[in-house]
Every structure is written in C-alpha cells, then in structure tokens.
Tab-separated table of C-alpha atoms in Angstrom:
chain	number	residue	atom	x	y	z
A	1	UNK	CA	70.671	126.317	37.563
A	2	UNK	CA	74.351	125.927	36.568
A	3	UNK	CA	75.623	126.003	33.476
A	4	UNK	CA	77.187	123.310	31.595
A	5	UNK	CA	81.054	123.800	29.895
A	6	UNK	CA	80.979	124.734	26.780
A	7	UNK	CA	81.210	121.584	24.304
A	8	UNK	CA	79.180	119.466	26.542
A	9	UNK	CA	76.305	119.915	24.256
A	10	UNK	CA	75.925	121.155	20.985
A	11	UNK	CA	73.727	124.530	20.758
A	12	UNK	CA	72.114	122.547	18.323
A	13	UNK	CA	70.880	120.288	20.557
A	14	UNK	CA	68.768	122.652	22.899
A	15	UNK	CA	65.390	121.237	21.462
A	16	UNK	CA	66.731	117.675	21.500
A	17	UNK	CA	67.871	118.221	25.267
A	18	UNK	CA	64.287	118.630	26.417
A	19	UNK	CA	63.223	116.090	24.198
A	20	UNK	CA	65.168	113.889	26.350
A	21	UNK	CA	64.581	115.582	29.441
A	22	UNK	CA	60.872	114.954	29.078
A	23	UNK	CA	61.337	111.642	28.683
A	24	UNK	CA	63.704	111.061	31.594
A	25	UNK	CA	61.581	113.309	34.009
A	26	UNK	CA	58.446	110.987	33.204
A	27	UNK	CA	60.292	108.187	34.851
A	28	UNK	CA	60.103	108.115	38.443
A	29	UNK	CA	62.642	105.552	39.345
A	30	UNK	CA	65.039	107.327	36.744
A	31	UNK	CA	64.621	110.782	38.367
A	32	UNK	CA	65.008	109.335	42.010
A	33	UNK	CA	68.527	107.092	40.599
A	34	UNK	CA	69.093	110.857	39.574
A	35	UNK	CA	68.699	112.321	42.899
A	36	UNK	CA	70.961	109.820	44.749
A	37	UNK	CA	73.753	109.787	42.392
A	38	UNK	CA	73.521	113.876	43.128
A	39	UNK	CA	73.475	113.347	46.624
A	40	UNK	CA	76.094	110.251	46.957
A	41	UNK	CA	79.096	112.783	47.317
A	42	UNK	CA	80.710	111.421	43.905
A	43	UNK	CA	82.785	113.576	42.502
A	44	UNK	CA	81.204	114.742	38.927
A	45	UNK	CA	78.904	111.984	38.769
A	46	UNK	CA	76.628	111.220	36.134
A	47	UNK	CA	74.181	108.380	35.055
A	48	UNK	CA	74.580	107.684	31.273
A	49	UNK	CA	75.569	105.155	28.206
A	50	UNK	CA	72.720	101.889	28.011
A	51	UNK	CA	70.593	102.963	30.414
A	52	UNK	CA	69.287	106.153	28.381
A	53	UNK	CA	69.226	104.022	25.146
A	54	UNK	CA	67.011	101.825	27.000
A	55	UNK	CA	65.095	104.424	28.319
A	56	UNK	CA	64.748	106.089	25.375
A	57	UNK	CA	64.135	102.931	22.774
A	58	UNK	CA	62.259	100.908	24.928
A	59	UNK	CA	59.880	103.591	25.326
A	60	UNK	CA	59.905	104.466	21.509
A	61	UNK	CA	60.494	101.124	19.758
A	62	UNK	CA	59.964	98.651	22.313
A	63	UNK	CA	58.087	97.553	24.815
A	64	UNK	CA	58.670	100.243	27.670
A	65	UNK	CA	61.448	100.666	30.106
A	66	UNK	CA	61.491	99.019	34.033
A	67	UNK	CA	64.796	100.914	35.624
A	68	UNK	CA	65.041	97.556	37.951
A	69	UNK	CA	65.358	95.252	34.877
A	70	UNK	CA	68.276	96.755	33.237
A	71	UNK	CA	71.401	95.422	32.595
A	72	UNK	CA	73.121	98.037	34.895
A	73	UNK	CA	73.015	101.413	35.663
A	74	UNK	CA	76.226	102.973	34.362
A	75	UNK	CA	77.366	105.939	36.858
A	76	UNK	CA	80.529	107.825	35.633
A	77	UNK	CA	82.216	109.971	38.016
A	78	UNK	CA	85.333	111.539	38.159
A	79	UNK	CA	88.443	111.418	40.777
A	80	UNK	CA	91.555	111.674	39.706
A	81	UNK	CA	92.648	111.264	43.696
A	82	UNK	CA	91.772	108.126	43.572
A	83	UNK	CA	92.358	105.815	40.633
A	84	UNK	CA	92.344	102.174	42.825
A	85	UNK	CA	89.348	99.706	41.303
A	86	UNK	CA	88.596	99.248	44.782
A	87	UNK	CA	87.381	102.983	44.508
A	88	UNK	CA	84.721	101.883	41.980
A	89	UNK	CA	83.732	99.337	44.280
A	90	UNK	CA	83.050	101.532	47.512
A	91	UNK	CA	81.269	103.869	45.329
A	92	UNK	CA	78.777	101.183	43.927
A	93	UNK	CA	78.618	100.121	47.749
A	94	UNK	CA	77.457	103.339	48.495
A	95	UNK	CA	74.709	104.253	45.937
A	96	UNK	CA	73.486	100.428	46.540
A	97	UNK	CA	72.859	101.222	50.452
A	98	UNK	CA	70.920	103.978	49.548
A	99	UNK	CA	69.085	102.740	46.769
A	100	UNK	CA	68.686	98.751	46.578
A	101	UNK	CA	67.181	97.076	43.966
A	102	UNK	CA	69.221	99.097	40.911
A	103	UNK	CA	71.360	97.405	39.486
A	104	UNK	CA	74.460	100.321	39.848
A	105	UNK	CA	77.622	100.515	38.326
A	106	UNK	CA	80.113	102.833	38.893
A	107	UNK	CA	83.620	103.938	37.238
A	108	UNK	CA	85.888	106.766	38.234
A	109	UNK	CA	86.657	107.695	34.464
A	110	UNK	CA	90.205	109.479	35.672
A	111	UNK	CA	91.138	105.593	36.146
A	112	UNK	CA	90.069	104.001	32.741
A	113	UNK	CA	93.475	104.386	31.508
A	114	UNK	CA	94.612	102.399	33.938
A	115	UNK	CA	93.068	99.151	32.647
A	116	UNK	CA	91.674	99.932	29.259
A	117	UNK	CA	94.304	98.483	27.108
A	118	UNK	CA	94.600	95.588	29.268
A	119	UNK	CA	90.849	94.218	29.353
A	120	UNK	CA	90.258	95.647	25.741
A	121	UNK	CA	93.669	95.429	24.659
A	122	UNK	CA	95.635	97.793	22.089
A	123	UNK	CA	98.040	100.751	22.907
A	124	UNK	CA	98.040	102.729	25.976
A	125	UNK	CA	95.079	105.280	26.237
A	126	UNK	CA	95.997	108.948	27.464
A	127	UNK	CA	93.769	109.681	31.088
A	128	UNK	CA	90.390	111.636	30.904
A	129	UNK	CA	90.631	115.588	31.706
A	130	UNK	CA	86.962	115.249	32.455
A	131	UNK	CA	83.202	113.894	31.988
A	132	UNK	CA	83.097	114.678	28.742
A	133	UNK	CA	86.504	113.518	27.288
A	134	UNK	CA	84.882	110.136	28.884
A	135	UNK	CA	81.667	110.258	27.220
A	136	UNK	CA	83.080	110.959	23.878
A	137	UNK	CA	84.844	108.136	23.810
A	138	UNK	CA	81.392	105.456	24.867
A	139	UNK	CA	80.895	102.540	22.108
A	140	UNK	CA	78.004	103.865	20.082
A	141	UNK	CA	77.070	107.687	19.334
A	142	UNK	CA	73.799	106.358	20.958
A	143	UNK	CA	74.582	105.607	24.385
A	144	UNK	CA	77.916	108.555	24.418
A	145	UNK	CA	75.032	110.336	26.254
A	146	UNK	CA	74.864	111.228	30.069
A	147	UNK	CA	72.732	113.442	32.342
A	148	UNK	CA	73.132	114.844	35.803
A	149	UNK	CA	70.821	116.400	38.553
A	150	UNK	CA	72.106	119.645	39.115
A	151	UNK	CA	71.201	121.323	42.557
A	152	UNK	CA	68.310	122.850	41.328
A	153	UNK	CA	66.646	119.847	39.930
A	154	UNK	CA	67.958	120.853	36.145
A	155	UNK	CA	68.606	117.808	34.252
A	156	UNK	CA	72.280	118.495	32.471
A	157	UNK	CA	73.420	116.475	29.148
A	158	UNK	CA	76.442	115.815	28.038
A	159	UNK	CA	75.948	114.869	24.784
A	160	UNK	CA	79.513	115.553	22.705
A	161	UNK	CA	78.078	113.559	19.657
A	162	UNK	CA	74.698	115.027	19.515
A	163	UNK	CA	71.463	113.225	20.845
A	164	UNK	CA	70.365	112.599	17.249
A	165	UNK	CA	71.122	109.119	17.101
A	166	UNK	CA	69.739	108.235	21.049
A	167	UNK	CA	66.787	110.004	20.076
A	168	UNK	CA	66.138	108.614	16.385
A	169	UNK	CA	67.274	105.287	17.040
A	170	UNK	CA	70.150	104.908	15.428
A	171	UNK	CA	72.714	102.071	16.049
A	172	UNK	CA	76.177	103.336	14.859
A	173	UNK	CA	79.439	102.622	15.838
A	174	UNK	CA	81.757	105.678	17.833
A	175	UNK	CA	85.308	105.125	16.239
A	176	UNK	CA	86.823	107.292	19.033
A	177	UNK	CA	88.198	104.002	20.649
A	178	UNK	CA	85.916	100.770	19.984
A	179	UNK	CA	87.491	98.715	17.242
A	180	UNK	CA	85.096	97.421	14.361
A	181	UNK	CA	85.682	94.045	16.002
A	182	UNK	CA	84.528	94.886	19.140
A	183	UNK	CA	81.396	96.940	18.114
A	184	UNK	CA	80.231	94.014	15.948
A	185	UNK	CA	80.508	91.788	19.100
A	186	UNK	CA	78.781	94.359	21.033
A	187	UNK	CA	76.202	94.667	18.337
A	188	UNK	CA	75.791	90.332	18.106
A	189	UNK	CA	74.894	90.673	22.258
A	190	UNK	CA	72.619	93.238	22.314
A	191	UNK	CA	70.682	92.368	18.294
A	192	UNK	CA	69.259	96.471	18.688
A	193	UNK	CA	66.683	95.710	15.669
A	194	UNK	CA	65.190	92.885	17.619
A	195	UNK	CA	65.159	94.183	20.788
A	196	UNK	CA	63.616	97.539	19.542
A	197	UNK	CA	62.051	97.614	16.222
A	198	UNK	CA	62.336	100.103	13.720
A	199	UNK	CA	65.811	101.187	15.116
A	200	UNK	CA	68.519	101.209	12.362
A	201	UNK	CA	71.736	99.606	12.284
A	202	UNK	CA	74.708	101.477	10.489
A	203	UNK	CA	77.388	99.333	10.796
A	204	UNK	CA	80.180	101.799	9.684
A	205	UNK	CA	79.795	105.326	10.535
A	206	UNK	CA	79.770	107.303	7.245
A	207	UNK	CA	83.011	108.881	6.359
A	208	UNK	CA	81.454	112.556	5.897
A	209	UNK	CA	80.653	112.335	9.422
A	210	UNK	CA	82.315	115.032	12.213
A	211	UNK	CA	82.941	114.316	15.512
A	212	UNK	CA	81.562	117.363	18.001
C-alpha cells in the first residue's frame, strides 16, 4: 500500500476514510470505474467531486446510486506535459473504449489555469502543483473529495477539507475560488434538499471556519 502526501487527508479523518471506503467498495461498478482509471496510464488520476456526493447521498438520503445514470464521472489527472484541451479529450477517449456506458469526464488539472478565468471569468488563476491543490479548490466542501486505486487495491482519499460534510450531508459553499454567484446557480441546478432529503443547505460557510 502506498502512502498518501501528507495534507491529503486530515489524521482526523482516518475513521471517516473507511467510512467512505466501505461505501465505495460496496459498489461494483464504482470499484471497477476505479480499476480502469488505475490502469488507463493517466498520470495521477483520480475519480472524485459529484460522483462521490452522489454515491454517498443517494445511498444515505436518497433513493440509491446507479454509476450509469450520473451526470458524469469526473476523472482528475495530472500532466503538466501536456496542457492542450485536446489532451482531455484523448483521455476521455481512452477510459470510454475500455469502459462504455460511464458517462467519463476527464481534466488534466495542470491545464485549468489555462481556461478558468475565461469560461468562469475573474482574474488569472496560478497553475496546480498537484491533485490536491486541485481538489481544494472543487465548488462545495462536499464534492472537494477524490479517491484513487492504488496498486494494491487500497482506496486513497484526498480529502483537504475533511469528509465531514460528504459524509453528513452537508451542502456548503468552498470559497477557495467559486464566487457566491456561482455557487447559488450551482445550488438552483442541482436543489440538494430535494434531490436528497434531510441534507442541509448552508448557504455561506461560517466565518469561524478553517480551511485544511
């Protein structure tokens, strides 16, 4: 088993890991996206953001989870050799041929600078160093979650907010770089409290609150 970077995950978080581990391992069709994204040859790849939420609400306030009926299957990976969208492309290409039917979607997160402020709009955004940078910067603390198949079949979770709010259903916005605007819009689409009952919208994160 390797051994994640330090930061990835909280200490705190070792219970809450396998809480969430447990939950992804008891979906088959999760596990097996897990195994091709490990064996695509993406650099750094991982499978994170709505997916998990999904996963993780549909099973605990909704009405279950069907991997082929989400709205995608967000796969970050991470090649700073390469920062041309028609890199995201090929890689979607690729983890389609091997496993059709999912609905993948893949991003080099080295490139996001690249056309973040232009689809989004505001300032120029600094590149990623890594995976994590990335993930800490995903629209709610809820879905600024991802998880990797290691080579030993150890689920990994980079979780640089915590998995307290995937895993207690909480709705809150991440301030790190989605505007108030833009998370209400985000919240308008996806109406959490309807979709999943009993999860709880905060629509302003309190000010107490650290990032980690």
């Amino acid at each position: 088993m390797t051994t994640p970077p330090a930061g990835w995950a909280d200490p705190a978080d070792v219970g809450r890991g396998d809480e969430l581990r447990e939950l992804v391992r008891a979906n088959v069709p999760l596990m097996r996206a897990l195994t091709v994204v490990r064996d695509s040859g993406l650099p750094d790849a991982w499978i994170g953001a709505g997916v998990l939420r999904d996963l993780v609400w549909g099973r605990r306030y909704g009405t279950g989870f069907d991997l082929r009926t989400v709205r995608d299957v967000d796969v970050a990976f991470f090649d700073p050799a390469d920062l041309s969208r028609d890199n995201d492309d090929r890689a979607t290409a690729r983890l389609a041929t091997t496993e059709p039917g999912v609905p993948w979607e893949a991003k080099n997160q080295a490139a996001v600078h690249t056309w973040y402020p232009r689809r989004f709009g505001g300032p120029p955004v600094p590149p990623f160093r890594g995976i994590a940078e990335a993930v800490a910067t995903w629209p709610e603390y809820a879905t600024a979650v991802a998880i990797h198949l290691d080579p030993d079949n150890h689920i990994e979770v980079c979780a640089p907010h915590s998995l307290d709010d995937l895993l207690d259903g909480v709705w809150r916005r991440n301030p790190n770089r989605v505007s108030e605007q833009a998370s209400y819009e985000r919240l308008s689409r996806h109406q959490p409290a309807q979709r999943w009952p009993g999860v709880r919208v905060i629509t302003s994160p309190p000010a107490h609150r650290e990032d980690r």
